């Protein structure tokens, strides 16, 4: 790691993710304004929730006029994986001060989690301070890129021509996120059950069919894993 | 939906999401989780996203809810590129180009 400080290394590892954060953040901003949300609310999502897939889910369901409680539950379900991230940080950062753990939790997204876990495993000699500095380094490019891109998208939103058919951008973005997640037969099974049940229960009011599908799919994935 | 309701959604989702990130690092610490719970949480992502997308792909609003070749093919290509390249951006770009191309050709 050529004498770089853990903070500098974190910044270097986080920078390439700007390429991902910019188009996704802009797409979120555009879609949020397209369904009629003011710029302040698009920014509210990106600053207070900071979780792309669940923000897209919430915006999609708001557009469908689903009751607020169902919007929150469905979008939260997308974020359940963060519980795993939180647990994975405990052996490395569990002895940090409370305010430091609170700050890390705020910035614990897919990218910072993935970078931190792999760096901590590669550098067992790092002190607690080194680990915290690396994490702060990864968040430095990632978080402003997400917030800034959302703002650009929200500001541009109204100026995108109708003919660009952005309504299909959201399904494409989700499918692109799912592809790399299909790592094992258990993941593939969960995804197939999710699709089949979501279509079969599409008639259930308030989009609760999605919640039924998600519960069945998690059970199917866990069961396949248990048997293999 | 009123502006106040949307702010309520943002606040609830923000607080809930923060809690999912803080629960272990801040509250539970290194006390072990039951295996069955971890096993289910591992599949949360693949359990929600495909189900959310499926009706949008099969019954798109743009066609008045009728299944349509351009939507189905573009969706399949996006997923295939994502699985093959393990790269979200490549999948979005290729899927978007295929969808635009089919929209122009069909």
Short mmCIF file of C-alpha atoms in Angstrom, two decimals:
data_model
loop_
_atom_site.label_atom_id
_atom_site.label_comp_id
_atom_site.label_asym_id
_atom_site.label_seq_id
_atom_site.Cartn_x
_atom_site.Cartn_y
_atom_site.Cartn_z
CA UNK A 1 0.00 0.00 0.00
CA UNK A 2 3.07 2.15 -0.77
CA UNK A 3 3.24 4.39 2.29
CA UNK A 4 -0.11 6.10 1.68
CA UNK A 5 -2.04 7.09 4.78
CA UNK A 6 -5.20 5.05 5.44
CA UNK A 7 -7.23 8.22 4.79
CA UNK A 8 -5.54 8.87 1.42
CA UNK A 9 -5.96 5.22 0.48
CA UNK A 10 -9.67 5.42 1.34
CA UNK A 11 -10.13 8.49 -0.87
CA UNK A 12 -8.30 6.74 -3.74
CA UNK A 13 -10.49 3.64 -3.42
CA UNK A 14 -13.68 5.69 -3.17
CA UNK A 15 -13.04 7.96 -6.16
CA UNK A 16 -13.90 5.45 -8.94
CA UNK A 17 -17.41 5.08 -7.46
CA UNK A 18 -18.17 8.63 -8.60
CA UNK A 19 -18.67 7.09 -12.06
CA UNK A 20 -21.57 5.07 -10.60
CA UNK A 21 -22.97 7.67 -8.20
CA UNK A 22 -23.27 10.43 -10.83
CA UNK A 23 -25.68 8.77 -13.31
CA UNK A 24 -27.68 7.02 -10.57
CA UNK A 25 -27.98 10.14 -8.46
CA UNK A 26 -29.01 12.22 -11.47
CA UNK A 27 -31.59 9.61 -12.47
CA UNK A 28 -33.04 9.73 -8.96
CA UNK A 29 -33.27 13.53 -9.05
CA UNK A 30 -34.94 13.47 -12.48
CA UNK A 31 -37.50 10.81 -11.52
CA UNK A 32 -38.31 12.52 -8.21
CA UNK A 33 -39.11 15.81 -9.95
CA UNK A 34 -40.95 14.00 -12.78
CA UNK A 35 -43.48 12.59 -10.30
CA UNK A 36 -43.97 16.13 -8.96
CA UNK A 37 -41.70 16.29 -5.89
CA UNK A 38 -40.03 19.67 -5.26
CA UNK A 39 -36.22 19.82 -5.39
CA UNK A 40 -36.08 20.13 -1.57
CA UNK A 41 -37.80 16.74 -1.16
CA UNK A 42 -35.55 15.03 -3.71
CA UNK A 43 -32.61 16.36 -1.68
CA UNK A 44 -34.31 15.31 1.56
CA UNK A 45 -34.30 11.72 0.31
CA UNK A 46 -30.65 11.78 -0.76
CA UNK A 47 -29.38 13.43 2.45
CA UNK A 48 -31.58 11.69 5.06
CA UNK A 49 -32.01 8.24 3.50
CA UNK A 50 -28.79 7.91 1.39
CA UNK A 51 -29.77 4.54 -0.08
CA UNK A 52 -30.38 4.59 -3.83
CA UNK A 53 -32.50 1.48 -4.31
CA UNK A 54 -34.86 2.32 -1.45
CA UNK A 55 -35.15 5.96 -2.62
CA UNK A 56 -36.17 4.72 -6.10
CA UNK A 57 -38.64 2.30 -4.48
CA UNK A 58 -40.22 5.07 -2.40
CA UNK A 59 -40.54 7.42 -5.39
CA UNK A 60 -42.09 4.67 -7.54
CA UNK A 61 -44.68 3.85 -4.85
CA UNK A 62 -45.45 7.53 -4.14
CA UNK A 63 -46.19 7.89 -7.88
CA UNK A 64 -48.59 4.93 -7.62
CA UNK A 65 -50.43 6.63 -4.73
CA UNK A 66 -49.75 3.83 -2.24
CA UNK A 67 -50.48 4.69 1.45
CA UNK A 68 -47.51 6.35 3.19
CA UNK A 69 -46.96 3.54 5.72
CA UNK A 70 -46.71 0.96 2.90
CA UNK A 71 -44.24 3.19 1.01
CA UNK A 72 -41.99 3.32 4.09
CA UNK A 73 -42.24 -0.43 4.80
CA UNK A 74 -41.51 -1.49 1.22
CA UNK A 75 -38.56 0.92 0.93
CA UNK A 76 -37.20 -0.19 4.32
CA UNK A 77 -37.37 -3.84 3.26
CA UNK A 78 -34.92 -3.01 0.45
CA UNK A 79 -32.51 -1.74 3.13
CA UNK A 80 -32.61 -4.77 5.44
CA UNK A 81 -29.25 -5.82 4.03
CA UNK A 82 -27.74 -2.84 5.90
CA UNK A 83 -28.30 -4.77 9.14
CA UNK A 84 -25.70 -7.22 7.84
CA UNK A 85 -23.30 -4.35 7.08
CA UNK A 86 -23.76 -2.98 10.59
CA UNK A 87 -22.99 -6.38 12.11
CA UNK A 88 -19.92 -6.81 9.87
CA UNK A 89 -18.41 -3.53 11.16
CA UNK A 90 -18.61 -4.53 14.85
CA UNK A 91 -15.36 -6.59 15.05
CA UNK A 92 -13.44 -3.70 13.44
CA UNK A 93 -15.04 -0.53 14.80
CA UNK A 94 -17.00 -1.74 17.84
CA UNK A 95 -14.54 -0.14 20.29
CA UNK A 96 -14.78 3.36 18.72
CA UNK A 97 -16.46 6.24 20.56
CA UNK A 98 -20.23 6.43 20.30
CA UNK A 99 -20.18 9.56 18.10
CA UNK A 100 -17.74 7.85 15.75
CA UNK A 101 -19.94 4.75 15.49
CA UNK A 102 -22.95 7.02 14.93
CA UNK A 103 -21.15 8.84 12.11
CA UNK A 104 -19.97 5.61 10.47
CA UNK A 105 -23.55 4.29 10.60
CA UNK A 106 -24.81 7.37 8.75
CA UNK A 107 -22.29 6.80 5.93
CA UNK A 108 -22.50 2.98 5.82
CA UNK A 109 -23.73 2.39 2.26
CA UNK A 110 -23.02 -0.43 -0.23
CA UNK A 111 -19.82 1.17 -1.53
CA UNK A 112 -18.23 2.27 1.76
CA UNK A 113 -19.12 -1.09 3.36
CA UNK A 114 -17.61 -3.15 0.54
CA UNK A 115 -14.41 -1.06 0.47
CA UNK A 116 -13.99 -1.05 4.26
CA UNK A 117 -14.52 -4.78 4.76
CA UNK A 118 -12.01 -5.76 2.09
CA UNK A 119 -9.39 -3.22 3.25
CA UNK A 120 -9.75 -4.26 6.93
CA UNK A 121 -9.21 -7.89 5.96
CA UNK A 122 -6.15 -7.03 3.84
CA UNK A 123 -4.57 -4.87 6.58
CA UNK A 124 -4.86 -6.71 9.92
CA UNK A 125 -2.15 -4.45 11.44
CA UNK A 126 -4.33 -1.31 11.20
CA UNK A 127 -5.24 0.41 14.46
CA UNK A 128 -8.77 1.55 15.25
CA UNK A 129 -7.74 5.06 14.17
CA UNK A 130 -6.39 3.76 10.83
CA UNK A 131 -9.65 1.93 10.19
CA UNK A 132 -11.77 5.00 10.99
CA UNK A 133 -9.57 7.20 8.79
CA UNK A 134 -9.88 4.76 5.87
CA UNK A 135 -13.66 4.71 6.25
CA UNK A 136 -13.80 8.52 6.33
CA UNK A 137 -11.62 8.56 3.20
CA UNK A 138 -13.98 6.30 1.24
CA UNK A 139 -17.01 8.41 2.25
CA UNK A 140 -15.36 11.68 1.17
CA UNK A 141 -15.95 11.19 -2.59
CA UNK A 142 -18.97 8.85 -2.35
CA UNK A 143 -21.38 10.90 -0.24
CA UNK A 144 -20.99 14.33 -1.94
CA UNK A 145 -21.21 12.62 -5.36
CA UNK A 146 -24.58 11.10 -4.45
CA UNK A 147 -26.02 14.31 -3.01
CA UNK A 148 -24.57 16.52 -5.76
CA UNK A 149 -25.77 14.24 -8.57
CA UNK A 150 -29.30 14.11 -7.07
CA UNK A 151 -29.35 17.90 -7.06
CA UNK A 152 -28.21 18.16 -10.69
CA UNK A 153 -30.87 15.62 -11.72
CA UNK A 154 -33.61 17.39 -9.74
CA UNK A 155 -32.60 20.78 -11.18
CA UNK A 156 -32.59 19.39 -14.75
CA UNK A 157 -35.71 17.26 -14.22
CA UNK A 158 -38.32 19.45 -15.87
CA UNK A 159 -36.14 20.05 -18.94
CA UNK A 160 -35.88 16.40 -20.07
CA UNK A 161 -37.95 15.83 -23.26
CA UNK A 162 -40.97 13.49 -22.92
CA UNK A 163 -39.72 11.34 -25.81
CA UNK A 164 -36.83 10.01 -23.70
CA UNK A 165 -39.33 7.60 -22.04
CA UNK A 166 -37.65 7.78 -18.65
CA UNK A 167 -40.41 5.63 -17.13
CA UNK A 168 -38.40 2.57 -18.12
CA UNK A 169 -35.17 3.94 -16.62
CA UNK A 170 -36.22 2.80 -13.15
CA UNK A 171 -36.82 -0.88 -14.06
CA UNK A 172 -33.53 -0.91 -15.99
CA UNK A 173 -31.65 0.55 -13.02
CA UNK A 174 -33.09 -2.08 -10.65
CA UNK A 175 -32.38 -4.95 -13.04
CA UNK A 176 -28.80 -3.73 -13.38
CA UNK A 177 -28.47 -3.71 -9.57
CA UNK A 178 -29.91 -7.24 -9.28
CA UNK A 179 -27.62 -8.86 -11.89
CA UNK A 180 -24.40 -8.73 -9.84
CA UNK A 181 -26.32 -9.87 -6.71
CA UNK A 182 -27.20 -13.26 -8.26
CA UNK A 183 -24.13 -14.95 -6.81
CA UNK A 184 -25.41 -18.36 -5.64
CA UNK A 185 -28.29 -20.77 -6.41
CA UNK A 186 -29.94 -19.46 -3.22
CA UNK A 187 -29.85 -15.87 -4.53
CA UNK A 188 -31.24 -16.98 -7.92
CA UNK A 189 -34.03 -18.92 -6.20
CA UNK A 190 -34.97 -15.93 -4.04
CA UNK A 191 -35.08 -13.67 -7.12
CA UNK A 192 -37.27 -16.13 -9.09
CA UNK A 193 -39.70 -16.56 -6.17
CA UNK A 194 -39.82 -12.77 -5.79
CA UNK A 195 -40.78 -12.29 -9.47
CA UNK A 196 -43.34 -15.12 -9.54
CA UNK A 197 -45.02 -14.07 -6.29
CA UNK A 198 -45.02 -10.35 -7.17
CA UNK A 199 -46.88 -11.13 -10.43
CA UNK A 200 -49.21 -13.64 -8.74
CA UNK A 201 -50.09 -11.23 -5.89
CA UNK A 202 -50.25 -8.08 -8.03
CA UNK A 203 -54.01 -7.91 -7.31
CA UNK A 204 -53.47 -7.42 -3.55
CA UNK A 205 -54.28 -3.77 -2.66
CA UNK A 206 -51.73 -1.14 -1.53
CA UNK A 207 -48.83 -2.99 -3.12
CA UNK A 208 -48.82 -5.42 -0.21
CA UNK A 209 -48.32 -8.14 -2.84
CA UNK A 210 -44.71 -6.93 -2.99
CA UNK A 211 -44.31 -7.45 0.77
CA UNK A 212 -45.75 -10.98 0.50
CA UNK A 213 -43.40 -11.72 -2.40
CA UNK A 214 -40.38 -10.37 -0.50
CA UNK A 215 -41.15 -12.48 2.58
CA UNK A 216 -41.63 -15.66 0.52
CA UNK A 217 -38.44 -14.95 -1.46
CA UNK A 218 -36.31 -14.42 1.67
CA UNK A 219 -37.64 -17.69 3.10
CA UNK A 220 -36.89 -19.52 -0.17
CA UNK A 221 -33.32 -18.15 -0.33
CA UNK A 222 -32.63 -19.02 3.30
CA UNK A 223 -34.03 -22.53 2.83
CA UNK A 224 -31.92 -23.25 -0.26
CA UNK A 225 -28.83 -22.03 1.64
CA UNK A 226 -29.64 -24.21 4.66
CA UNK A 227 -29.88 -27.33 2.48
CA UNK A 228 -26.67 -26.75 0.53
CA UNK B 1 -50.12 12.84 -2.13
CA UNK B 2 -49.65 16.05 -0.05
CA UNK B 3 -46.24 17.62 0.48
CA UNK B 4 -46.49 17.01 4.24
CA UNK B 5 -47.16 13.29 3.67
CA UNK B 6 -44.06 13.01 1.49
CA UNK B 7 -41.95 14.71 4.21
CA UNK B 8 -43.37 12.18 6.67
CA UNK B 9 -42.27 9.37 4.34
CA UNK B 10 -38.78 10.89 4.02
CA UNK B 11 -38.46 11.23 7.82
CA UNK B 12 -39.75 7.71 8.52
CA UNK B 13 -37.61 6.11 5.85
CA UNK B 14 -34.56 8.12 6.93
CA UNK B 15 -34.95 7.14 10.59
CA UNK B 16 -35.66 3.48 9.76
CA UNK B 17 -32.72 3.22 7.37
CA UNK B 18 -30.38 4.83 9.90
CA UNK B 19 -31.54 2.31 12.48
CA UNK B 20 -30.74 -0.65 10.17
CA UNK B 21 -27.16 0.73 9.88
CA UNK B 22 -26.76 1.63 13.57
CA UNK B 23 -28.43 -1.39 15.18
CA UNK B 24 -25.31 -3.58 15.51
CA UNK B 25 -22.47 -1.11 15.40
CA UNK B 26 -24.17 1.18 17.89
CA UNK B 27 -26.62 -0.86 19.95
CA UNK B 28 -26.21 -4.63 19.85
CA UNK B 29 -22.40 -4.69 19.65
CA UNK B 30 -20.81 -8.09 19.17
CA UNK B 31 -23.53 -10.16 20.79
CA UNK B 32 -24.21 -12.95 18.26
CA UNK B 33 -27.29 -12.89 16.01
CA UNK B 34 -29.37 -16.01 15.55
CA UNK B 35 -28.23 -17.87 12.43
CA UNK B 36 -31.72 -18.09 10.96
CA UNK B 37 -32.09 -14.32 11.05
CA UNK B 38 -28.74 -13.68 9.33
CA UNK B 39 -29.64 -16.30 6.74
CA UNK B 40 -32.87 -14.47 5.87
CA UNK B 41 -31.28 -11.00 5.87
CA UNK B 42 -28.71 -12.16 3.29
CA UNK B 43 -31.54 -12.44 0.73
CA UNK B 44 -33.34 -9.15 1.46
CA UNK B 45 -31.93 -7.39 -1.61
CA UNK B 46 -32.74 -10.12 -4.14
CA UNK B 47 -36.13 -10.67 -2.49
CA UNK B 48 -37.42 -7.11 -2.94
CA UNK B 49 -35.90 -5.63 -6.11
CA UNK B 50 -36.95 -8.33 -8.64
CA UNK B 51 -40.52 -8.32 -7.31
CA UNK B 52 -40.68 -4.54 -7.57
CA UNK B 53 -39.49 -4.61 -11.19
CA UNK B 54 -41.47 -7.60 -12.51
CA UNK B 55 -44.88 -5.87 -12.94
CA UNK B 56 -43.20 -2.77 -14.44
CA UNK B 57 -41.52 -4.96 -17.08
CA UNK B 58 -44.44 -7.31 -17.84
CA UNK B 59 -47.25 -4.73 -17.68
CA UNK B 60 -45.61 -1.38 -18.54
CA UNK B 61 -47.65 1.82 -18.11
CA UNK B 62 -46.37 3.14 -21.43
CA UNK B 63 -48.27 0.40 -23.35
CA UNK B 64 -51.39 0.67 -21.19
CA UNK B 65 -50.38 -2.50 -19.31
CA UNK B 66 -49.95 -4.73 -22.38
CA UNK B 67 -46.81 -6.93 -22.48
CA UNK B 68 -44.45 -5.53 -25.09
CA UNK B 69 -41.38 -6.98 -26.86
CA UNK B 70 -39.14 -3.91 -26.44
CA UNK B 71 -39.63 -3.82 -22.64
CA UNK B 72 -39.16 -7.57 -22.21
CA UNK B 73 -36.05 -7.83 -24.41
CA UNK B 74 -34.38 -4.74 -22.91
CA UNK B 75 -35.05 -6.09 -19.39
CA UNK B 76 -33.58 -9.50 -20.24
CA UNK B 77 -30.48 -7.93 -21.81
CA UNK B 78 -29.93 -5.63 -18.80
CA UNK B 79 -30.16 -8.53 -16.37
CA UNK B 80 -27.89 -10.75 -18.51
CA UNK B 81 -25.19 -8.06 -18.81
CA UNK B 82 -25.40 -7.45 -15.03
CA UNK B 83 -24.95 -11.16 -14.27
CA UNK B 84 -22.17 -11.56 -16.84
CA UNK B 85 -20.13 -8.38 -16.26
CA UNK B 86 -20.95 -7.95 -12.54
CA UNK B 87 -21.14 -4.22 -13.31
CA UNK B 88 -24.19 -2.05 -12.70
CA UNK B 89 -23.20 0.80 -15.04
CA UNK B 90 -22.40 -1.42 -18.02
CA UNK B 91 -25.76 -3.17 -17.56
CA UNK B 92 -27.71 0.12 -17.43
CA UNK B 93 -25.95 1.53 -20.49
CA UNK B 94 -26.37 -1.59 -22.65
CA UNK B 95 -30.00 -2.09 -21.52
CA UNK B 96 -30.83 1.56 -22.19
CA UNK B 97 -29.27 1.44 -25.67
CA UNK B 98 -31.15 -1.79 -26.51
CA UNK B 99 -34.44 -0.26 -25.32
CA UNK B 100 -33.85 2.93 -27.32
CA UNK B 101 -32.82 0.92 -30.39
CA UNK B 102 -35.89 -1.33 -30.23
CA UNK B 103 -38.16 1.68 -29.71
CA UNK B 104 -36.76 3.17 -32.90
CA UNK B 105 -36.78 -0.12 -34.89
CA UNK B 106 -40.17 -1.59 -33.88
#
